[in-house]
mmCIF file of C-alpha atoms and ligand atoms in Angstrom:
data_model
loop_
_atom_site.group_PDB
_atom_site.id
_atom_site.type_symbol
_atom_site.label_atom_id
_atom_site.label_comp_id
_atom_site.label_asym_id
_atom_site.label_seq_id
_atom_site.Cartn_x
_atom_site.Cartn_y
_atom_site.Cartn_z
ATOM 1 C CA UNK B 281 -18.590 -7.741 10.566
ATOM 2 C CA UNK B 282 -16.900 -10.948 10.649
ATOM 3 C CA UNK B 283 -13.186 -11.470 9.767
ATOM 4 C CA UNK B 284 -12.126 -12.927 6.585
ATOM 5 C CA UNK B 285 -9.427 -15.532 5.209
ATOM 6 C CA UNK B 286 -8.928 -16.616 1.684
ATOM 7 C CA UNK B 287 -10.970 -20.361 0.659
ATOM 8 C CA UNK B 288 -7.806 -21.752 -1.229
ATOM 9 C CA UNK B 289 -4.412 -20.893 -1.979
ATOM 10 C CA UNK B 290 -3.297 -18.824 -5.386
ATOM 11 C CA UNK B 291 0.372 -18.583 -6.456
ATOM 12 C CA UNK B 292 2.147 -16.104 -8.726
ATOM 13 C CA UNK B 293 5.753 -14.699 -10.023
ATOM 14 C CA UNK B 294 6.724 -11.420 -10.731
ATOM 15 C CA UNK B 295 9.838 -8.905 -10.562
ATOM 16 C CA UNK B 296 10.470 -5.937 -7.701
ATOM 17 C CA UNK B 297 10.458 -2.956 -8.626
ATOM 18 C CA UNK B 298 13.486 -1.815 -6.591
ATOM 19 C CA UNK B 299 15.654 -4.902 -6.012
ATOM 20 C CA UNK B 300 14.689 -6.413 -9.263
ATOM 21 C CA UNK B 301 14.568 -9.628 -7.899
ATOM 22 C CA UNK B 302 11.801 -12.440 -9.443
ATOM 23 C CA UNK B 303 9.754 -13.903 -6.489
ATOM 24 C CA UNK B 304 7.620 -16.563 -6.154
ATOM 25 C CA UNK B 305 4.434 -16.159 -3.654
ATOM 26 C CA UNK B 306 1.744 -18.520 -2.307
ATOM 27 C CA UNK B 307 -0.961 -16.744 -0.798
ATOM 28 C CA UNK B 308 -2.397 -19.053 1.823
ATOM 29 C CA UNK B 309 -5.545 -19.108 4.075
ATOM 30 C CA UNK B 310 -4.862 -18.506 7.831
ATOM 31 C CA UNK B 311 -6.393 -18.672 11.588
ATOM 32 C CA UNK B 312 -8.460 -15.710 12.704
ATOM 33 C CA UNK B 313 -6.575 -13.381 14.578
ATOM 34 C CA UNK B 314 -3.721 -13.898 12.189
ATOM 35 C CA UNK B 315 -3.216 -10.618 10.374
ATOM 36 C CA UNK B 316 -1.088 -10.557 7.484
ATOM 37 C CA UNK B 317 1.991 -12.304 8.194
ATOM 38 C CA UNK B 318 5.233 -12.878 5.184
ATOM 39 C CA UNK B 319 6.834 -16.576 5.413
ATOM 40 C CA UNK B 320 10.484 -15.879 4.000
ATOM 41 C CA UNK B 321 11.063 -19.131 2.575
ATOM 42 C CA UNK B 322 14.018 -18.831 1.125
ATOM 43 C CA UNK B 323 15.749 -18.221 4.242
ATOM 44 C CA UNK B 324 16.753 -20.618 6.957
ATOM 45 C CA UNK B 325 14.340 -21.348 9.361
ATOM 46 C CA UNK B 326 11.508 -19.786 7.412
ATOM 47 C CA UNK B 327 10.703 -16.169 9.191
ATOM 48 C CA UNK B 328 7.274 -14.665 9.836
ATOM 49 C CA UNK B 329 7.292 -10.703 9.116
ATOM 50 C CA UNK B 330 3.897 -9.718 10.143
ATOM 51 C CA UNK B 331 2.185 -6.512 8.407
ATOM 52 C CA UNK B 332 2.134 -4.276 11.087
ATOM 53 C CA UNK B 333 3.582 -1.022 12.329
ATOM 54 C CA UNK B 334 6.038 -2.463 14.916
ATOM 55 C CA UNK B 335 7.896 -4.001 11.976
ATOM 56 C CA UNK B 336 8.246 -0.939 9.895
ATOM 57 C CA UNK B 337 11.796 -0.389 8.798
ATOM 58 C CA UNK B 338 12.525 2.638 7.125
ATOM 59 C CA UNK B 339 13.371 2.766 3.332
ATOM 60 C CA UNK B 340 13.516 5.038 0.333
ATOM 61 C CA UNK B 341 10.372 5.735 -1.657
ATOM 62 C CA UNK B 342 9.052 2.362 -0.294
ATOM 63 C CA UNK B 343 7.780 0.680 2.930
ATOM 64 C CA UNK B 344 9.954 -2.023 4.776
ATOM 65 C CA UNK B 345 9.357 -4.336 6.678
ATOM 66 C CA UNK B 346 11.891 -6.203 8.983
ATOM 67 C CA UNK B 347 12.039 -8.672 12.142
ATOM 68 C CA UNK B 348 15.848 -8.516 12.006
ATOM 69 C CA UNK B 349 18.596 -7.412 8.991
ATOM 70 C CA UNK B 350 18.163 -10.456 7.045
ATOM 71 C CA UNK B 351 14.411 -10.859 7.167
ATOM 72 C CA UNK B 352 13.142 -7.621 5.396
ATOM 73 C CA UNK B 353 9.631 -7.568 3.161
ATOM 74 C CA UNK B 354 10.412 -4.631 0.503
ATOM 75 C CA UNK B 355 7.086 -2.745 -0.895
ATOM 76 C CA UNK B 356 4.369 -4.736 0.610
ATOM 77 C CA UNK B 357 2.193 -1.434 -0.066
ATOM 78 C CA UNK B 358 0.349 -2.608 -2.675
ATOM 79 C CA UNK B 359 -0.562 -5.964 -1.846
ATOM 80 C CA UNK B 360 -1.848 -4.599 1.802
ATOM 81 C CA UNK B 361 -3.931 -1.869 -0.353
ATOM 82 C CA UNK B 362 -5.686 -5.005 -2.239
ATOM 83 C CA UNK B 363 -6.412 -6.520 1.385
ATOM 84 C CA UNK B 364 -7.586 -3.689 2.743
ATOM 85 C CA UNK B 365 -9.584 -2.853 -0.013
ATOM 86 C CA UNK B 366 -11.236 -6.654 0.027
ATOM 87 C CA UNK B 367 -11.828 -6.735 3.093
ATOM 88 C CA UNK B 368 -9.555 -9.327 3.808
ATOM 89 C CA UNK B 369 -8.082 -9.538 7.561
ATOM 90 C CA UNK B 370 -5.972 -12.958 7.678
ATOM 91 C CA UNK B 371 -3.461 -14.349 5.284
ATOM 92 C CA UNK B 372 -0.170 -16.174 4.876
ATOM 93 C CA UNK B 373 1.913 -14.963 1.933
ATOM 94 C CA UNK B 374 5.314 -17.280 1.190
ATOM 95 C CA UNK B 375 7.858 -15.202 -0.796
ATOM 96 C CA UNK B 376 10.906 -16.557 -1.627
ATOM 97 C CA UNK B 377 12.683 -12.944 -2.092
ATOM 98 C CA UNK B 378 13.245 -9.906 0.036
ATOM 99 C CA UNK B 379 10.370 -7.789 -2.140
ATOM 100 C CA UNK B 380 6.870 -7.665 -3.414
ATOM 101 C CA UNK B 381 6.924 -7.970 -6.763
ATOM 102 C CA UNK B 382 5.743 -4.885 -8.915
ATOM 103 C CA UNK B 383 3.288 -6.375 -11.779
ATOM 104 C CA UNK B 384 1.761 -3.811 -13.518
ATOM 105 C CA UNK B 385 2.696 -1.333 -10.490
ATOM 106 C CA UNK B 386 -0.911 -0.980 -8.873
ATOM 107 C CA UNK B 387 -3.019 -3.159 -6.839
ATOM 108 C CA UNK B 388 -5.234 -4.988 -9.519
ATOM 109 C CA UNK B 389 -3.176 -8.105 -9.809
ATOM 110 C CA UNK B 390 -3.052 -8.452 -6.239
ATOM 111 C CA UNK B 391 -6.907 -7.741 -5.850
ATOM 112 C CA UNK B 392 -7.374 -10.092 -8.904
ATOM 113 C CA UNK B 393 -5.548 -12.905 -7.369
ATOM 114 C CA UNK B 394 -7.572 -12.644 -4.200
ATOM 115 C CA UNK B 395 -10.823 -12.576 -5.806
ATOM 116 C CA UNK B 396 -9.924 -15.820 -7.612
ATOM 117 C CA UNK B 397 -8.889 -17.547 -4.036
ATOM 118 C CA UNK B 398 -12.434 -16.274 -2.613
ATOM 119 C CA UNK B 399 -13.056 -15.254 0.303
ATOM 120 C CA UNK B 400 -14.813 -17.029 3.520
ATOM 121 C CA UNK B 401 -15.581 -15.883 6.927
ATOM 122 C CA UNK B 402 -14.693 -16.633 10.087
ATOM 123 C CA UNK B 403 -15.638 -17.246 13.853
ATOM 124 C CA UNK B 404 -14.281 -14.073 14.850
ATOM 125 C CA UNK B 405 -15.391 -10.189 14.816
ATOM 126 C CA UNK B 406 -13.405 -7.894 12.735
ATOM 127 C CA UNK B 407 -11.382 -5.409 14.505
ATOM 128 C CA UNK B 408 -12.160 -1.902 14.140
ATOM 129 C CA UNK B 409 -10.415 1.253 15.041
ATOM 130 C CA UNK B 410 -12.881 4.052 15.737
ATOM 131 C CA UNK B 411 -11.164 7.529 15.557
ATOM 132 C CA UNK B 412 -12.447 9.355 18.348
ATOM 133 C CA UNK B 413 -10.592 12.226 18.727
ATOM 134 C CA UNK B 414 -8.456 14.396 15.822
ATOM 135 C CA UNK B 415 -4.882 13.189 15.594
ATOM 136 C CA UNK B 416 -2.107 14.748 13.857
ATOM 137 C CA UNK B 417 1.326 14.401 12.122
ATOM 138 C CA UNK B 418 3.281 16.495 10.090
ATOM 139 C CA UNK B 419 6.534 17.048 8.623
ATOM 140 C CA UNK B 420 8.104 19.801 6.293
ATOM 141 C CA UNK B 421 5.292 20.882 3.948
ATOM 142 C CA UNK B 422 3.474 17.183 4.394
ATOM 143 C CA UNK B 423 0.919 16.794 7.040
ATOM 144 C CA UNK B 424 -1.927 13.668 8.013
ATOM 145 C CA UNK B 425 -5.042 14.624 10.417
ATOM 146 C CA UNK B 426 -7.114 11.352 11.316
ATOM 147 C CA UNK B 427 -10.930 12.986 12.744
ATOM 148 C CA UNK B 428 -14.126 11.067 13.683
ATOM 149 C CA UNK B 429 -16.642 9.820 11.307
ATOM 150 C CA UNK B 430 -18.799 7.356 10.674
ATOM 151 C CA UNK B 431 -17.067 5.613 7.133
ATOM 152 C CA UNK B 432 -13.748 5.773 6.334
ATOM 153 C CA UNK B 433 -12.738 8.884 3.453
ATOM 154 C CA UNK B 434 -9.264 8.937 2.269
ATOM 155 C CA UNK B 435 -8.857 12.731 1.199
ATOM 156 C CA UNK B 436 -5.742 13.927 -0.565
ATOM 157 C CA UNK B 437 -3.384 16.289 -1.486
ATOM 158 C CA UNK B 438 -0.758 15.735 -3.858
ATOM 159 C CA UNK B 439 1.581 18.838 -4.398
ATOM 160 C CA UNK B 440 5.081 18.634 -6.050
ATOM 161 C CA UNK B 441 5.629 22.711 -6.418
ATOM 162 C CA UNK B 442 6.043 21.686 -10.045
ATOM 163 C CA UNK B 443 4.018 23.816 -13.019
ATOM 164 C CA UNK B 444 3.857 20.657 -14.935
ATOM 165 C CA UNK B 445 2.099 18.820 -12.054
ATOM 166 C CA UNK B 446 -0.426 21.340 -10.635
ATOM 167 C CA UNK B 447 -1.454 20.499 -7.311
ATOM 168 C CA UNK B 448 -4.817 18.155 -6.759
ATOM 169 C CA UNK B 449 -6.950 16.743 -4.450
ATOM 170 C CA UNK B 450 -8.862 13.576 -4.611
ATOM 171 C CA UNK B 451 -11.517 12.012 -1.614
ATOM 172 C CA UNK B 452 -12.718 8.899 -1.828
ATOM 173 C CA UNK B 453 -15.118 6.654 0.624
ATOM 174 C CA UNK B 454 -13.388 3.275 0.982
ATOM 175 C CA UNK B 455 -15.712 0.344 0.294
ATOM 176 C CA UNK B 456 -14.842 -3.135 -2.085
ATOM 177 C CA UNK B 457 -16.921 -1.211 -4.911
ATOM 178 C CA UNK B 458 -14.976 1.870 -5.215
ATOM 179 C CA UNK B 459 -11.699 0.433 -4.102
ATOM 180 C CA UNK B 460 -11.983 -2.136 -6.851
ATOM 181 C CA UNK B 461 -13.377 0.644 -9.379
ATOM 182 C CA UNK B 462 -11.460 3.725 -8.556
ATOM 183 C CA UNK B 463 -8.043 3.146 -6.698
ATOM 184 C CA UNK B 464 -6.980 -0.409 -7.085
ATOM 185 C CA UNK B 465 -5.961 -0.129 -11.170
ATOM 186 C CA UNK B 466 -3.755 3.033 -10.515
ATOM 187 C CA UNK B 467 0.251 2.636 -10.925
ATOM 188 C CA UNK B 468 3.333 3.580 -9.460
ATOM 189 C CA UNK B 469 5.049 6.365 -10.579
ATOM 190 C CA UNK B 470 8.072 8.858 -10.662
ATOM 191 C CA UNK B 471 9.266 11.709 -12.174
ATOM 192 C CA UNK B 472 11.752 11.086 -15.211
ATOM 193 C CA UNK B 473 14.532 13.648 -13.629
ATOM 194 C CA UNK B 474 14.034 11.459 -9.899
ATOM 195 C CA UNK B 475 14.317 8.290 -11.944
ATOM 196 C CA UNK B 476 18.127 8.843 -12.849
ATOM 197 C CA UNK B 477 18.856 9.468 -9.468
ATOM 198 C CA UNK B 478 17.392 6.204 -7.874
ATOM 199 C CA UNK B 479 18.949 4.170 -10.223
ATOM 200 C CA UNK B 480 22.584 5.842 -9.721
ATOM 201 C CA UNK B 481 21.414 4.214 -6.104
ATOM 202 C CA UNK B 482 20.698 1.401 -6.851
ATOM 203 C CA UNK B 483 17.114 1.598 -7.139
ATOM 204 C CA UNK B 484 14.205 0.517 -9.503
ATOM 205 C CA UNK B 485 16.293 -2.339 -10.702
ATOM 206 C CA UNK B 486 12.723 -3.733 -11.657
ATOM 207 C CA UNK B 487 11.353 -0.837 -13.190
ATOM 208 C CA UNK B 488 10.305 0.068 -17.038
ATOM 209 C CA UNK B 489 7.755 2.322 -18.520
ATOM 210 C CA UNK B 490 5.350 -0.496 -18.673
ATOM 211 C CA UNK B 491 4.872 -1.090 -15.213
ATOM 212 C CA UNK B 492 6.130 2.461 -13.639
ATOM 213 C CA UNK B 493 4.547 5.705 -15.042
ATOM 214 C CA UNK B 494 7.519 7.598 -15.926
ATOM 215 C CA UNK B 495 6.241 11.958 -16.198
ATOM 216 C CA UNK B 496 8.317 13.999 -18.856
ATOM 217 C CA UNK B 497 9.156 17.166 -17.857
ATOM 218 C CA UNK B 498 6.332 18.775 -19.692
ATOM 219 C CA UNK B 499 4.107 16.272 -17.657
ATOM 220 C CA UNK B 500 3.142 13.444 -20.557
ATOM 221 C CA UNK B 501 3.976 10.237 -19.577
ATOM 222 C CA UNK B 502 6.639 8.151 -21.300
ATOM 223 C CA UNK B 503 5.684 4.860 -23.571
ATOM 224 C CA UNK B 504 2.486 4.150 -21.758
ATOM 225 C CA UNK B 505 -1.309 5.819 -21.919
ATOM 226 C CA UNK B 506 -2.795 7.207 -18.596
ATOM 227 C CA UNK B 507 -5.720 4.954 -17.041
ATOM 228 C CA UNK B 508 -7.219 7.605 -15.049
ATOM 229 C CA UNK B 509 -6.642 11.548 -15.873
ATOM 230 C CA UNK B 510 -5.606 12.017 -12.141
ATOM 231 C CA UNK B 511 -3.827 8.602 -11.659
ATOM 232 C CA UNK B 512 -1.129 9.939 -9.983
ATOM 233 C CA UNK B 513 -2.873 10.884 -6.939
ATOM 234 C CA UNK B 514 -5.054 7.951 -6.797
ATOM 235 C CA UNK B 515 -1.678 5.690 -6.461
ATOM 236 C CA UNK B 516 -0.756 7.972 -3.587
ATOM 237 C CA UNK B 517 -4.040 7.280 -2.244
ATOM 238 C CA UNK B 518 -3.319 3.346 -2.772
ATOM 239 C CA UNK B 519 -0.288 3.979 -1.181
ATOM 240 C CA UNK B 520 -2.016 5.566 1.969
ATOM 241 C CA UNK B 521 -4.173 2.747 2.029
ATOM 242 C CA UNK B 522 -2.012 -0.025 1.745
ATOM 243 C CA UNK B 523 0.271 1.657 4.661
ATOM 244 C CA UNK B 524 -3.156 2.392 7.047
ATOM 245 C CA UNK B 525 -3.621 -1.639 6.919
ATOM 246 C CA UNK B 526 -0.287 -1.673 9.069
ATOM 247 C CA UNK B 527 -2.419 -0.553 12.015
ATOM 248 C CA UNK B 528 -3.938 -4.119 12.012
ATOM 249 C CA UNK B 529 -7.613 -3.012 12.443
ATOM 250 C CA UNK B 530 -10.172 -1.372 10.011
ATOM 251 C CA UNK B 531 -10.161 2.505 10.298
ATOM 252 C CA UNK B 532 -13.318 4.505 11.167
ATOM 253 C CA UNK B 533 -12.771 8.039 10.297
ATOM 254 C CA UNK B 534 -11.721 10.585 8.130
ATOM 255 C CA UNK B 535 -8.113 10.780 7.066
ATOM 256 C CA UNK B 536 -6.844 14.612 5.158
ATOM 257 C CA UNK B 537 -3.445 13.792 3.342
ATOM 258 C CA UNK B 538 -1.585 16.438 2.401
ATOM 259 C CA UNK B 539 2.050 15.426 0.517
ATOM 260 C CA UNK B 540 2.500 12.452 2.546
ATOM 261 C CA UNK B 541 4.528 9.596 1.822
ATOM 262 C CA UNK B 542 5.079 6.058 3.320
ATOM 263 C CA UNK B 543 7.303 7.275 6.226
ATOM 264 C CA UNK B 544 4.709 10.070 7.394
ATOM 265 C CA UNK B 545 1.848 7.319 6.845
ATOM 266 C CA UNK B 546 3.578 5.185 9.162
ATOM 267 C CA UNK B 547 3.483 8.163 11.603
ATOM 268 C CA UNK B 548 0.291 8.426 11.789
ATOM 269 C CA UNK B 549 -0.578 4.817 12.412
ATOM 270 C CA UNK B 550 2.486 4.755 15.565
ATOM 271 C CA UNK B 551 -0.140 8.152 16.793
ATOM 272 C CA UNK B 552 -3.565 6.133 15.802
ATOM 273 C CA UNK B 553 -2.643 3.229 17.731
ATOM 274 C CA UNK B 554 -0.814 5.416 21.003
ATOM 275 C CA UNK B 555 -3.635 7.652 21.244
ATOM 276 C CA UNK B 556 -6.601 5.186 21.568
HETATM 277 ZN ZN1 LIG S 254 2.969 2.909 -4.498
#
């Protein structure tokens, strides 16, 4: 398989979900062997934050990425799900804020506005990361095993030890068709008693019912209609997803999630990539 760019460049706006912030971003074709690398262009001299695990900086609820305090990429999670689920293996993004903007708080616009740059291929073999032997993290009640196989499955877990959110599983083979179909339209969300509490700290600045599924406590969801039954879980799948591109090769293998969130995902890759 051959590595992939984008044919032209696509720009949008949005707001972040955490800092509230409107950004501007230019998606932008780039040189094989690129990765995905953020162009802060609002700051001086214009800093490159590549997508990748030795740039993780630890945040609430939310991956991070940093090359030093002032140049930080907030919640790229989404918009690495849509490129991983694409296919896509080199791009330039421009922002002009410190986060990703939210949209509708899933992957579609992101996998939308790649689609309508197009795709071409390059001179150069995609990388792939063949799990060859069974590698574990775990934390607390949340765990991540990574064991051979010959696709890559995302299988998870989601358990909140709440009655009104009984615990689930949900296994999906990544490929464009399913990603596209089954993960890439599911949103963001949070529980309504959490929500209080992140904003006292200054979080979800950016956030409404309309683009952040908001669950009551007798589980309904507040001002907005459900596009999956079990939507929840497939955003945490996104979410796995869009944190397994920060390994900066394609995963072989199959990956059991139990309860894990973006810091334990980033675990995981740190063990993937020492343990090759
Ligand atoms: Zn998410």
């Amino acid at each position: 398989m051959k590595q992939k760019t984008i044919q032209k460049e696509v720009t949008f706006t949005g707001v972040g979900l955490h800092l509230g912030q409107e950004s501007h971003l230019t998606l932008k074709p780039a040189q094989a062997n690129t990765g995905v690398v953020f162009v802060r262009v609002d700051l001086p001299n214009q800093p490159r934050i590549p997508a990748y695990i030795d740039y993780v900086h630890h945040q609430m609820r939310r991956t991070a990425l940093a090359i030093d305090p002032q140049a930080q990429i907030h919640t790229p999670e989404h918009l690495l799900a849509a490129c991983y689920g694409r296919g896509l293996d080199n791009l330039i993004i421009e922002i002009d804020s410190p986060e990703i903007p939210g949209m509708d708080g899933s992957s579609k616009p992101f996998y939308d506005h790649i689609c309508e740059a197009g795709l071409e291929e390059q001179d150069a073999e995609s990388k792939i990361y063949r799990v060859s032997i069974e590698v574990e993290v775990s934390e607390e009640k949340s765990s991540l095993k990574a064991r051979p196989q010959e696709n890559f499955t995302l299988n998870y877990t989601m358990d909140h030890d709440l009655a009104f959110l009984p615990r689930q599983q949900f296994t999906l083979e990544i490929n464009e068709e399913n990603f596209a179909r089954e993960l890439a339209p599911a949103r963001t969300f949070v529980l309504k008693r959490e929500a209080e509490a992140l904003q006292k700290m200054g979080l979800g600045k950016g956030a409404n019912t309309q683009n952040t599924l908001v669950i009551d406590d007798d589980g309904s969801v507040m001002e907005n209609e459900l596009r999956f039954e079990n939507e929840f879980i497939r955003h945490k799948t996104l979410d796995l997803l869009g944190d397994l591109f920060l390994l900066g090769e394609k995963i072989q293998g199959y990956i059991e999630a139990e309860r894990s969130g973006h810091a334990l995902n980033a675990e995981l890759v740190r063990k993937l990539k020492a343990s090759r």
